[in-house]
Amino acid sequence: MRKLTFLILCIVGMASFVACNDTETYAEQKEKERSAINKFIADSAVKVISETQFFAQDSTTDVSKNEFVLFESSGVYMQIIRKGCGEKLKDGETATVLCRFTERNLKRGADSIQLSNENLTYSSIPEKMSVKNTSGTFSASFEKGSSIMYYTYGSASVPSGWLTPFSFINLGRPVKDGDEIAKVRLIVPHTQGHAYASQSVYPCLYDITYERGR
């Protein structure tokens, strides 16, 4: 019952957010989205690096400098906190991936948690999705019985922004001391987000871990 109530409150809150934006033009909404992203970058002292610099650094971001790489084609910003143990998803391979995540709506502020499975209520429910690599293009879907994203947003489609890290991180399960699963931070614009973000034109900040399922 607590889980159901929490989800209902999330959905009602997001529906209200949609209603408030009905009178704004798309251009105005995009400008507010850009302002929200820029505010987070300024307030958090984010150092934005280019893809050229990112690749020159062996596809890494310096966390001590709070570096995020901006992918110009998608508008996604990514910080790789840990590349993770294991290996990258191979071409033609499909794998079950378990995620822990926290989602923040940046139009409401970086401290505004909108959805998370890292709290006590959902601690036993990692996000589960099936991910496939087809010649370097990744596709994925949430598993209905093991996805807060699916239940909250009503779609099995994984936001495109969530797939950005797969070209650069490893998927594995810790087997020895020192092994850690991959972890990233993402700034995901509405064009790369879930249906609610796309409809209401808001960016999300995500903290996500990726672990290979059994």
CSV table of C-alpha atoms in Angstrom, one decimal:
chain,number,residue,atom,x,y,z
A,1,MET,CA,0.0,0.0,0.0
A,2,ARG,CA,2.8,2.4,0.8
A,3,LYS,CA,4.4,1.7,-2.6
A,4,LEU,CA,1.1,2.3,-4.4
A,5,THR,CA,0.5,5.5,-2.5
A,6,PHE,CA,4.0,6.8,-3.3
A,7,LEU,CA,3.5,6.1,-7.0
A,8,ILE,CA,0.1,7.8,-7.1
A,9,LEU,CA,1.5,10.9,-5.5
A,10,CYS,CA,4.4,10.9,-8.0
A,11,ILE,CA,2.0,10.6,-10.9
A,12,VAL,CA,-0.4,13.2,-9.6
A,13,GLY,CA,2.5,15.6,-9.0
A,14,MET,CA,3.8,15.1,-12.5
A,15,ALA,CA,0.3,15.5,-14.0
A,16,SER,CA,0.0,18.8,-12.2
A,17,PHE,CA,3.3,19.9,-13.6
A,18,VAL,CA,2.1,19.1,-17.2
A,19,ALA,CA,-1.1,21.1,-16.6
A,20,CYS,CA,0.9,24.2,-15.5
A,21,ASN,CA,2.8,24.1,-18.8
A,22,ASP,CA,-0.2,24.0,-21.1
A,23,THR,CA,-0.2,27.7,-21.7
A,24,GLU,CA,3.5,28.0,-22.6
A,25,THR,CA,4.9,27.6,-26.1
A,26,TYR,CA,7.3,24.8,-26.9
A,27,ALA,CA,10.0,27.4,-27.5
A,28,GLU,CA,9.4,28.9,-24.0
A,29,GLN,CA,9.5,25.5,-22.4
A,30,LYS,CA,12.8,24.7,-24.2
A,31,GLU,CA,14.3,28.0,-23.0
A,32,LYS,CA,13.3,27.2,-19.4
A,33,GLU,CA,14.8,23.7,-19.8
A,34,ARG,CA,18.1,25.2,-21.0
A,35,SER,CA,18.0,27.7,-18.1
A,36,ALA,CA,17.5,24.8,-15.6
A,37,ILE,CA,20.4,22.9,-17.1
A,38,ASN,CA,22.7,26.0,-17.1
A,39,LYS,CA,21.7,26.8,-13.5
A,40,PHE,CA,22.7,23.3,-12.4
A,41,ILE,CA,26.0,23.5,-14.2
A,42,ALA,CA,26.8,26.9,-12.7
A,43,ASP,CA,25.6,26.1,-9.2
A,44,SER,CA,27.4,22.7,-9.1
A,45,ALA,CA,30.6,24.0,-10.6
A,46,VAL,CA,30.4,21.5,-13.5
A,47,LYS,CA,33.3,21.6,-15.9
A,48,VAL,CA,31.9,20.7,-19.3
A,49,ILE,CA,34.3,19.0,-21.7
A,50,SER,CA,34.0,18.3,-25.4
A,51,GLU,CA,33.7,14.9,-26.9
A,52,THR,CA,37.2,15.4,-28.4
A,53,GLN,CA,38.7,16.0,-25.0
A,54,PHE,CA,36.7,13.1,-23.6
A,55,PHE,CA,38.1,10.6,-26.1
A,56,ALA,CA,41.6,12.0,-25.7
A,57,GLN,CA,41.2,11.1,-22.0
A,58,ASP,CA,40.5,7.5,-22.9
A,59,SER,CA,36.7,8.1,-22.6
A,60,THR,CA,36.9,9.2,-19.0
A,61,THR,CA,35.8,12.2,-17.0
A,62,ASP,CA,37.8,13.6,-14.1
A,63,VAL,CA,35.5,13.4,-11.1
A,64,SER,CA,37.9,15.5,-9.0
A,65,LYS,CA,37.3,18.3,-11.5
A,66,ASN,CA,33.6,17.5,-11.7
A,67,GLU,CA,33.9,17.0,-15.5
A,68,PHE,CA,30.9,16.1,-17.6
A,69,VAL,CA,31.2,15.4,-21.3
A,70,LEU,CA,28.5,17.0,-23.6
A,71,PHE,CA,27.3,14.9,-26.5
A,72,GLU,CA,26.3,17.5,-29.0
A,73,SER,CA,24.1,15.3,-31.1
A,74,SER,CA,21.8,14.4,-28.2
A,75,GLY,CA,22.3,17.1,-25.6
A,76,VAL,CA,23.1,14.6,-22.9
A,77,TYR,CA,25.8,15.4,-20.4
A,78,MET,CA,27.6,12.4,-18.8
A,79,GLN,CA,30.0,12.0,-15.9
A,80,ILE,CA,31.5,8.6,-15.5
A,81,ILE,CA,32.1,8.1,-11.8
A,82,ARG,CA,33.2,4.4,-12.2
A,83,LYS,CA,33.6,2.5,-15.4
A,84,GLY,CA,32.9,-0.7,-13.5
A,85,CYS,CA,34.2,-4.2,-13.4
A,86,GLY,CA,33.6,-6.8,-16.1
A,87,GLU,CA,33.5,-5.9,-19.8
A,88,LYS,CA,31.5,-3.9,-22.3
A,89,LEU,CA,28.4,-5.3,-23.9
A,90,LYS,CA,29.6,-7.1,-27.1
A,91,ASP,CA,28.1,-6.5,-30.5
A,92,GLY,CA,25.1,-8.7,-31.0
A,93,GLU,CA,24.9,-9.5,-27.3
A,94,THR,CA,21.7,-9.1,-25.2
A,95,ALA,CA,22.1,-8.8,-21.4
A,96,THR,CA,19.9,-8.3,-18.3
A,97,VAL,CA,21.0,-5.1,-16.6
A,98,LEU,CA,20.2,-4.1,-13.0
A,99,CYS,CA,20.1,-0.4,-12.1
A,100,ARG,CA,19.8,1.7,-9.0
A,101,PHE,CA,18.9,5.2,-9.8
A,102,THR,CA,17.7,8.6,-8.5
A,103,GLU,CA,15.9,10.9,-10.8
A,104,ARG,CA,15.7,14.7,-10.2
A,105,ASN,CA,13.6,17.2,-12.2
A,106,LEU,CA,16.0,20.0,-12.8
A,107,LYS,CA,13.2,22.5,-13.4
A,108,ARG,CA,12.3,22.0,-9.8
A,109,GLY,CA,15.9,22.1,-8.6
A,110,ALA,CA,18.7,19.7,-8.1
A,111,ASP,CA,17.5,18.7,-4.6
A,112,SER,CA,14.1,17.7,-5.9
A,113,ILE,CA,14.0,13.9,-6.0
A,114,GLN,CA,11.2,12.8,-8.3
A,115,LEU,CA,11.7,9.1,-8.4
A,116,SER,CA,14.2,6.7,-6.9
A,117,ASN,CA,14.7,3.0,-6.1
A,118,GLU,CA,17.6,3.8,-3.7
A,119,ASN,CA,15.3,4.5,-0.7
A,120,LEU,CA,14.0,2.0,1.9
A,121,THR,CA,10.7,1.5,0.2
A,122,TYR,CA,12.2,0.2,-3.0
A,123,SER,CA,15.5,-1.1,-1.7
A,124,SER,CA,14.6,-4.7,-2.7
A,125,ILE,CA,13.6,-3.8,-6.2
A,126,PRO,CA,16.5,-3.0,-8.6
A,127,GLU,CA,15.5,-1.6,-11.9
A,128,LYS,CA,15.7,-4.5,-14.4
A,129,MET,CA,16.0,-4.1,-18.2
A,130,SER,CA,17.0,-6.1,-21.2
A,131,VAL,CA,19.7,-4.3,-23.3
A,132,LYS,CA,21.0,-5.3,-26.8
A,133,ASN,CA,24.0,-4.0,-28.7
A,134,THR,CA,23.5,-3.9,-32.4
A,135,SER,CA,26.7,-2.7,-34.1
A,136,GLY,CA,27.2,-0.1,-31.4
A,137,THR,CA,23.6,1.0,-31.2
A,138,PHE,CA,21.9,0.1,-28.0
A,139,SER,CA,18.2,-0.6,-27.4
A,140,ALA,CA,16.5,-1.6,-24.2
A,141,SER,CA,13.2,-2.3,-22.5
A,142,PHE,CA,12.2,-2.4,-18.8
A,143,GLU,CA,10.9,-5.6,-17.4
A,144,LYS,CA,7.3,-5.1,-16.3
A,145,GLY,CA,7.5,-6.9,-13.0
A,146,SER,CA,10.8,-5.3,-11.9
A,147,SER,CA,10.6,-1.6,-12.9
A,148,ILE,CA,9.5,1.4,-11.0
A,149,MET,CA,10.1,3.4,-14.2
A,150,TYR,CA,7.6,1.2,-16.0
A,151,TYR,CA,5.0,1.5,-13.3
A,152,THR,CA,5.4,5.2,-12.9
A,153,TYR,CA,5.6,6.3,-16.5
A,154,GLY,CA,3.6,3.5,-18.1
A,155,SER,CA,6.1,2.4,-20.7
A,156,ALA,CA,8.6,-0.3,-21.2
A,157,SER,CA,10.8,2.0,-23.3
A,158,VAL,CA,14.1,2.9,-21.7
A,159,PRO,CA,14.9,6.6,-22.0
A,160,SER,CA,17.6,7.1,-24.7
A,161,GLY,CA,19.7,9.1,-22.2
A,162,TRP,CA,20.0,6.0,-20.0
A,163,LEU,CA,21.6,4.1,-23.0
A,164,THR,CA,24.4,6.7,-23.6
A,165,PRO,CA,26.9,5.2,-21.1
A,166,PHE,CA,26.8,1.7,-22.6
A,167,SER,CA,29.5,2.6,-25.2
A,168,PHE,CA,31.9,3.4,-22.4
A,169,ILE,CA,31.2,1.4,-19.2
A,170,ASN,CA,31.7,-2.2,-18.3
A,171,LEU,CA,29.0,-4.6,-17.2
A,172,GLY,CA,29.9,-7.0,-14.5
A,173,ARG,CA,29.2,-8.4,-11.0
A,174,PRO,CA,31.7,-7.9,-8.2
A,175,VAL,CA,33.5,-11.2,-7.5
A,176,LYS,CA,36.5,-10.1,-5.6
A,177,ASP,CA,37.7,-7.3,-3.3
A,178,GLY,CA,38.0,-4.0,-5.1
A,179,ASP,CA,35.4,-4.9,-7.8
A,180,GLU,CA,32.8,-2.1,-8.3
A,181,ILE,CA,29.9,-1.8,-10.6
A,182,ALA,CA,29.6,1.1,-13.1
A,183,LYS,CA,28.2,4.4,-11.9
A,184,VAL,CA,27.4,7.5,-13.9
A,185,ARG,CA,25.6,10.9,-13.5
A,186,LEU,CA,23.6,12.1,-16.5
A,187,ILE,CA,21.9,15.3,-17.4
A,188,VAL,CA,19.1,14.2,-19.8
A,189,PRO,CA,17.1,16.7,-21.8
A,190,HIS,CA,13.5,16.0,-22.6
A,191,THR,CA,14.3,14.8,-26.1
A,192,GLN,CA,16.3,11.9,-24.5
A,193,GLY,CA,14.0,11.3,-21.5
A,194,HIS,CA,10.9,9.4,-20.6
A,195,ALA,CA,7.4,10.2,-21.9
A,196,TYR,CA,6.5,12.6,-19.0
A,197,ALA,CA,9.8,14.6,-19.5
A,198,SER,CA,9.2,14.7,-23.2
A,199,GLN,CA,5.6,15.9,-22.9
A,200,SER,CA,6.4,18.5,-20.2
A,201,VAL,CA,9.8,19.6,-21.6
A,202,TYR,CA,11.9,19.2,-18.5
A,203,PRO,CA,15.5,17.9,-18.0
A,204,CYS,CA,16.4,15.2,-15.5
A,205,LEU,CA,19.5,14.6,-13.5
A,206,TYR,CA,20.2,11.0,-12.9
A,207,ASP,CA,22.6,9.0,-10.7
A,208,ILE,CA,22.6,5.5,-12.0
A,209,THR,CA,24.5,2.3,-11.4
A,210,TYR,CA,24.7,-0.5,-14.0
A,211,GLU,CA,25.2,-4.1,-13.0
A,212,ARG,CA,25.0,-7.3,-15.2
A,213,GLY,CA,22.1,-9.5,-14.1
A,214,ARG,CA,22.4,-13.2,-13.7
